[in-house]
């Protein structure tokens, strides 16, 4: 019995092939509804592949209730399970700093769904009122931004992450308002919360099932003005 997760179709096909060769049952972990981000023939093809996953897997683990409902709709309700979407080893992370660094952190990928453009725009607007504000973009990317006080940290080793995050005193999770965005759950949120620093989180119903407004600062997803207000509130109420 295997649990298999891969972000690529090729990897998934290989898993199905090997499981049939060695007569092993396969459990798949689904973290996104890929077809929701497609159109035309690409969408139809992807939907067929998702149906294939549903039929060939002995169980399907999903990280959001929307993903669970989607795979239920494919006629395999008895196979579909909803699991805790994120975990983090809190012993790896350093407690939040007491001193003010005025450094906002974003960790992750730089795909369109992640709303990084909106993060930068909100940061620039916020900096007009909090002029010593800085933004660290943490993750592998070849993109560059010619924006004052924005640093691209780049790729890092697994063991370096706690120290990198400890340089920040606030973190952002943003997503675009596209259907594709709402089916997943941001893994980086676990690392953010483990630091003990405030988290600015885009407001999707799935997130509110786990975190209320006493635990994070919510803002409207992919809304530059709303995120700017959340940033300003955080730094105008630093001790709260």
mmCIF file of C-alpha atoms in Angstrom:
data_model
loop_
_atom_site.group_PDB
_atom_site.id
_atom_site.type_symbol
_atom_site.label_atom_id
_atom_site.label_comp_id
_atom_site.label_asym_id
_atom_site.label_seq_id
_atom_site.Cartn_x
_atom_site.Cartn_y
_atom_site.Cartn_z
ATOM 1 C CA UNK A 1 0.000 0.000 0.000
ATOM 2 C CA UNK A 2 1.488 3.353 -1.060
ATOM 3 C CA UNK A 3 0.601 6.978 -0.555
ATOM 4 C CA UNK A 4 1.735 8.915 -3.597
ATOM 5 C CA UNK A 5 1.906 12.628 -4.232
ATOM 6 C CA UNK A 6 3.379 14.322 -7.263
ATOM 7 C CA UNK A 7 2.857 17.732 -8.853
ATOM 8 C CA UNK A 8 3.329 16.327 -12.380
ATOM 9 C CA UNK A 9 1.210 14.053 -14.556
ATOM 10 C CA UNK A 10 4.295 12.069 -15.620
ATOM 11 C CA UNK A 11 5.061 11.210 -12.029
ATOM 12 C CA UNK A 12 1.495 10.110 -11.460
ATOM 13 C CA UNK A 13 1.520 7.882 -14.541
ATOM 14 C CA UNK A 14 4.751 6.301 -13.322
ATOM 15 C CA UNK A 15 3.182 5.608 -9.940
ATOM 16 C CA UNK A 16 0.170 3.931 -11.547
ATOM 17 C CA UNK A 17 2.439 1.870 -13.796
ATOM 18 C CA UNK A 18 4.688 0.702 -10.964
ATOM 19 C CA UNK A 19 1.756 -0.116 -8.720
ATOM 20 C CA UNK A 20 0.311 -2.375 -11.438
ATOM 21 C CA UNK A 21 3.685 -4.066 -12.106
ATOM 22 C CA UNK A 22 4.353 -4.804 -8.438
ATOM 23 C CA UNK A 23 0.687 -5.429 -7.567
ATOM 24 C CA UNK A 24 0.564 -2.632 -5.023
ATOM 25 C CA UNK A 25 -2.459 -0.566 -4.138
ATOM 26 C CA UNK A 26 -2.143 3.188 -4.524
ATOM 27 C CA UNK A 27 -3.396 6.012 -2.334
ATOM 28 C CA UNK A 28 -3.127 9.439 -3.973
ATOM 29 C CA UNK A 29 -2.871 12.786 -2.234
ATOM 30 C CA UNK A 30 -4.662 15.565 -4.121
ATOM 31 C CA UNK A 31 -3.784 19.148 -3.199
ATOM 32 C CA UNK A 32 -5.298 21.018 -6.161
ATOM 33 C CA UNK A 33 -8.030 20.693 -8.762
ATOM 34 C CA UNK A 34 -5.837 21.115 -11.824
ATOM 35 C CA UNK A 35 -8.720 21.187 -14.305
ATOM 36 C CA UNK A 36 -10.189 24.332 -12.723
ATOM 37 C CA UNK A 37 -7.276 26.327 -14.128
ATOM 38 C CA UNK A 38 -7.725 25.024 -17.689
ATOM 39 C CA UNK A 39 -9.950 25.867 -20.657
ATOM 40 C CA UNK A 40 -11.049 24.169 -23.888
ATOM 41 C CA UNK A 41 -9.452 20.861 -24.873
ATOM 42 C CA UNK A 42 -6.893 21.155 -22.058
ATOM 43 C CA UNK A 43 -9.675 21.303 -19.482
ATOM 44 C CA UNK A 44 -11.468 18.301 -20.997
ATOM 45 C CA UNK A 45 -8.256 16.254 -21.081
ATOM 46 C CA UNK A 46 -7.390 17.153 -17.479
ATOM 47 C CA UNK A 47 -10.875 16.246 -16.282
ATOM 48 C CA UNK A 48 -10.452 12.815 -17.894
ATOM 49 C CA UNK A 49 -7.153 12.356 -16.073
ATOM 50 C CA UNK A 50 -8.741 13.338 -12.758
ATOM 51 C CA UNK A 51 -11.424 10.715 -13.417
ATOM 52 C CA UNK A 52 -8.654 8.206 -14.091
ATOM 53 C CA UNK A 53 -7.068 9.059 -10.734
ATOM 54 C CA UNK A 54 -10.421 8.555 -9.057
ATOM 55 C CA UNK A 55 -10.921 5.109 -10.606
ATOM 56 C CA UNK A 56 -7.386 3.747 -10.172
ATOM 57 C CA UNK A 57 -6.728 4.900 -6.591
ATOM 58 C CA UNK A 58 -7.886 2.757 -3.681
ATOM 59 C CA UNK A 59 -8.215 5.974 -1.670
ATOM 60 C CA UNK A 60 -7.936 9.702 -2.388
ATOM 61 C CA UNK A 61 -6.732 12.083 0.317
ATOM 62 C CA UNK A 62 -7.854 15.679 -0.179
ATOM 63 C CA UNK A 63 -6.730 18.805 1.694
ATOM 64 C CA UNK A 64 -9.879 20.935 1.302
ATOM 65 C CA UNK A 65 -13.594 20.264 1.491
ATOM 66 C CA UNK A 66 -13.986 21.623 -2.065
ATOM 67 C CA UNK A 67 -11.561 19.002 -3.392
ATOM 68 C CA UNK A 68 -13.375 16.365 -1.379
ATOM 69 C CA UNK A 69 -16.715 17.394 -2.886
ATOM 70 C CA UNK A 70 -15.225 17.393 -6.389
ATOM 71 C CA UNK A 71 -13.902 13.832 -6.156
ATOM 72 C CA UNK A 72 -17.136 12.752 -4.489
ATOM 73 C CA UNK A 73 -18.934 14.052 -7.588
ATOM 74 C CA UNK A 74 -16.885 11.650 -9.738
ATOM 75 C CA UNK A 75 -18.736 8.709 -8.209
ATOM 76 C CA UNK A 76 -16.046 7.500 -5.794
ATOM 77 C CA UNK A 77 -17.406 8.910 -2.527
ATOM 78 C CA UNK A 78 -16.369 5.836 -0.561
ATOM 79 C CA UNK A 79 -12.718 6.429 -1.530
ATOM 80 C CA UNK A 80 -12.420 10.115 -0.680
ATOM 81 C CA UNK A 81 -11.037 11.351 2.638
ATOM 82 C CA UNK A 82 -10.446 14.873 3.964
ATOM 83 C CA UNK A 83 -7.194 15.219 5.915
ATOM 84 C CA UNK A 84 -5.547 17.969 7.953
ATOM 85 C CA UNK A 85 -4.219 20.249 5.198
ATOM 86 C CA UNK A 86 -0.973 21.449 6.782
ATOM 87 C CA UNK A 87 1.437 20.461 9.544
ATOM 88 C CA UNK A 88 4.751 21.844 10.780
ATOM 89 C CA UNK A 89 7.372 20.726 13.269
ATOM 90 C CA UNK A 90 7.222 23.688 15.658
ATOM 91 C CA UNK A 91 10.443 22.565 17.355
ATOM 92 C CA UNK A 92 12.325 23.666 14.206
ATOM 93 C CA UNK A 93 11.196 27.259 14.517
ATOM 94 C CA UNK A 94 12.464 30.110 16.617
ATOM 95 C CA UNK A 95 9.966 32.104 18.711
ATOM 96 C CA UNK A 96 9.025 35.496 17.293
ATOM 97 C CA UNK A 97 11.491 38.304 17.937
ATOM 98 C CA UNK A 98 10.660 40.932 20.498
ATOM 99 C CA UNK A 99 12.366 43.710 18.531
ATOM 100 C CA UNK A 100 10.674 45.354 15.576
ATOM 101 C CA UNK A 101 12.202 44.456 12.229
ATOM 102 C CA UNK A 102 9.473 45.978 10.013
ATOM 103 C CA UNK A 103 10.235 43.186 7.558
ATOM 104 C CA UNK A 104 7.287 41.440 5.865
ATOM 105 C CA UNK A 105 7.910 37.926 4.574
ATOM 106 C CA UNK A 106 6.421 36.045 1.646
ATOM 107 C CA UNK A 107 7.476 32.411 1.213
ATOM 108 C CA UNK A 108 6.588 30.166 -1.700
ATOM 109 C CA UNK A 109 6.172 30.029 -5.422
ATOM 110 C CA UNK A 110 5.726 32.996 -7.738
ATOM 111 C CA UNK A 111 2.912 31.709 -9.933
ATOM 112 C CA UNK A 112 0.013 33.929 -10.898
ATOM 113 C CA UNK A 113 -2.293 32.235 -8.381
ATOM 114 C CA UNK A 114 -0.038 33.355 -5.507
ATOM 115 C CA UNK A 115 -0.873 37.023 -5.997
ATOM 116 C CA UNK A 116 2.721 38.246 -5.591
ATOM 117 C CA UNK A 117 2.063 41.248 -7.838
ATOM 118 C CA UNK A 118 -0.707 42.371 -5.508
ATOM 119 C CA UNK A 119 1.573 41.847 -2.493
ATOM 120 C CA UNK A 120 4.217 44.150 -3.961
ATOM 121 C CA UNK A 121 1.653 46.811 -4.915
ATOM 122 C CA UNK A 122 0.177 46.741 -1.400
ATOM 123 C CA UNK A 123 3.652 46.952 0.099
ATOM 124 C CA UNK A 124 4.498 50.040 -1.978
ATOM 125 C CA UNK A 125 1.289 51.752 -0.851
ATOM 126 C CA UNK A 126 1.918 50.837 2.791
ATOM 127 C CA UNK A 127 5.493 52.120 2.660
ATOM 128 C CA UNK A 128 4.202 55.627 2.003
ATOM 129 C CA UNK A 129 2.941 55.626 5.608
ATOM 130 C CA UNK A 130 5.477 53.260 7.207
ATOM 131 C CA UNK A 131 8.637 54.372 5.443
ATOM 132 C CA UNK A 132 11.020 51.870 7.104
ATOM 133 C CA UNK A 133 8.977 48.894 5.909
ATOM 134 C CA UNK A 134 10.766 46.098 4.008
ATOM 135 C CA UNK A 135 9.572 43.052 2.051
ATOM 136 C CA UNK A 136 11.422 39.730 1.707
ATOM 137 C CA UNK A 137 10.354 37.444 -1.157
ATOM 138 C CA UNK A 138 11.586 33.988 -0.167
ATOM 139 C CA UNK A 139 11.796 31.242 -2.775
ATOM 140 C CA UNK A 140 13.366 30.215 -6.055
ATOM 141 C CA UNK A 141 12.525 32.633 -8.857
ATOM 142 C CA UNK A 142 14.207 34.318 -11.794
ATOM 143 C CA UNK A 143 11.798 37.224 -11.608
ATOM 144 C CA UNK A 144 13.159 40.586 -10.488
ATOM 145 C CA UNK A 145 11.430 43.655 -9.132
ATOM 146 C CA UNK A 146 12.921 47.109 -9.242
ATOM 147 C CA UNK A 147 11.191 48.208 -6.065
ATOM 148 C CA UNK A 148 12.871 49.949 -3.156
ATOM 149 C CA UNK A 149 13.199 47.831 0.015
ATOM 150 C CA UNK A 150 12.123 44.590 -1.719
ATOM 151 C CA UNK A 151 14.639 41.750 -1.351
ATOM 152 C CA UNK A 152 14.490 38.442 -3.222
ATOM 153 C CA UNK A 153 16.027 35.881 -0.884
ATOM 154 C CA UNK A 154 16.013 33.088 -3.476
ATOM 155 C CA UNK A 155 16.504 29.359 -3.002
ATOM 156 C CA UNK A 156 17.528 28.014 0.389
ATOM 157 C CA UNK A 157 18.274 24.753 2.186
ATOM 158 C CA UNK A 158 15.574 23.115 4.312
ATOM 159 C CA UNK A 159 17.516 23.698 7.536
ATOM 160 C CA UNK A 160 17.953 27.418 6.744
ATOM 161 C CA UNK A 161 14.227 28.222 6.683
ATOM 162 C CA UNK A 162 13.661 28.903 10.425
ATOM 163 C CA UNK A 163 16.484 31.477 10.542
ATOM 164 C CA UNK A 164 15.269 33.144 7.346
ATOM 165 C CA UNK A 165 11.714 33.448 8.646
ATOM 166 C CA UNK A 166 12.954 34.766 11.979
ATOM 167 C CA UNK A 167 14.189 37.900 10.196
ATOM 168 C CA UNK A 168 10.554 38.804 9.478
ATOM 169 C CA UNK A 169 7.931 40.079 11.911
ATOM 170 C CA UNK A 170 4.893 39.555 9.680
ATOM 171 C CA UNK A 171 3.903 37.169 6.881
ATOM 172 C CA UNK A 172 1.479 37.222 3.950
ATOM 173 C CA UNK A 173 -0.590 34.528 2.251
ATOM 174 C CA UNK A 174 -2.334 35.880 -0.830
ATOM 175 C CA UNK A 175 -4.221 34.120 -3.610
ATOM 176 C CA UNK A 176 -5.966 35.379 -6.714
ATOM 177 C CA UNK A 177 -9.738 35.133 -6.887
ATOM 178 C CA UNK A 178 -9.637 32.450 -9.573
ATOM 179 C CA UNK A 179 -11.488 29.121 -8.981
ATOM 180 C CA UNK A 180 -8.163 27.254 -9.110
ATOM 181 C CA UNK A 181 -6.914 29.128 -6.032
ATOM 182 C CA UNK A 182 -9.740 28.118 -3.714
ATOM 183 C CA UNK A 183 -9.254 24.355 -4.109
ATOM 184 C CA UNK A 184 -5.802 24.248 -2.528
ATOM 185 C CA UNK A 185 -4.406 25.056 0.900
ATOM 186 C CA UNK A 186 -1.138 27.012 1.328
ATOM 187 C CA UNK A 187 1.512 24.767 2.892
ATOM 188 C CA UNK A 188 3.586 27.811 3.872
ATOM 189 C CA UNK A 189 0.875 28.859 6.306
ATOM 190 C CA UNK A 190 2.036 26.172 8.761
ATOM 191 C CA UNK A 191 5.587 27.553 8.773
ATOM 192 C CA UNK A 192 4.292 31.101 9.211
ATOM 193 C CA UNK A 193 2.167 30.166 12.211
ATOM 194 C CA UNK A 194 5.023 28.193 13.779
ATOM 195 C CA UNK A 195 7.092 31.390 14.073
ATOM 196 C CA UNK A 196 4.505 33.062 16.295
ATOM 197 C CA UNK A 197 4.554 36.250 14.201
ATOM 198 C CA UNK A 198 1.331 37.794 12.821
ATOM 199 C CA UNK A 199 -0.006 36.374 9.565
ATOM 200 C CA UNK A 200 -2.016 38.342 6.992
ATOM 201 C CA UNK A 201 -4.265 35.784 5.310
ATOM 202 C CA UNK A 202 -6.525 36.169 2.287
ATOM 203 C CA UNK A 203 -10.116 35.445 3.201
ATOM 204 C CA UNK A 204 -11.266 32.107 1.746
ATOM 205 C CA UNK A 205 -14.021 30.082 3.477
ATOM 206 C CA UNK A 206 -11.752 27.027 3.735
ATOM 207 C CA UNK A 207 -9.214 28.896 5.858
ATOM 208 C CA UNK A 208 -11.858 30.065 8.332
ATOM 209 C CA UNK A 209 -12.617 26.431 9.160
ATOM 210 C CA UNK A 210 -9.239 26.316 10.894
ATOM 211 C CA UNK A 211 -8.351 29.911 11.837
ATOM 212 C CA UNK A 212 -10.489 32.743 13.173
ATOM 213 C CA UNK A 213 -9.811 36.475 13.422
ATOM 214 C CA UNK A 214 -8.087 36.123 16.786
ATOM 215 C CA UNK A 215 -5.383 33.990 15.156
ATOM 216 C CA UNK A 216 -4.732 35.737 11.829
ATOM 217 C CA UNK A 217 -5.493 39.060 10.146
ATOM 218 C CA UNK A 218 -7.858 38.469 7.237
ATOM 219 C CA UNK A 219 -8.031 40.601 4.083
ATOM 220 C CA UNK A 220 -9.913 40.271 0.787
ATOM 221 C CA UNK A 221 -8.163 37.893 -1.597
ATOM 222 C CA UNK A 222 -6.197 39.575 -4.390
ATOM 223 C CA UNK A 223 -7.372 43.002 -3.241
ATOM 224 C CA UNK A 224 -4.498 45.483 -3.117
ATOM 225 C CA UNK A 225 -6.336 48.046 -1.009
ATOM 226 C CA UNK A 226 -7.571 45.478 1.518
ATOM 227 C CA UNK A 227 -4.078 44.003 1.920
ATOM 228 C CA UNK A 228 -2.599 47.487 2.322
ATOM 229 C CA UNK A 229 -5.044 48.181 5.152
ATOM 230 C CA UNK A 230 -4.125 44.869 6.812
ATOM 231 C CA UNK A 231 -0.409 45.723 6.613
ATOM 232 C CA UNK A 232 -0.972 49.167 8.095
ATOM 233 C CA UNK A 233 -3.155 47.777 10.861
ATOM 234 C CA UNK A 234 -0.440 45.302 11.797
ATOM 235 C CA UNK A 235 2.257 47.984 12.091
ATOM 236 C CA UNK A 236 0.027 50.608 13.676
ATOM 237 C CA UNK A 237 -0.960 48.064 16.353
ATOM 238 C CA UNK A 238 2.427 46.456 16.838
ATOM 239 C CA UNK A 239 1.932 45.371 20.451
ATOM 240 C CA UNK A 240 -1.464 43.729 19.881
#
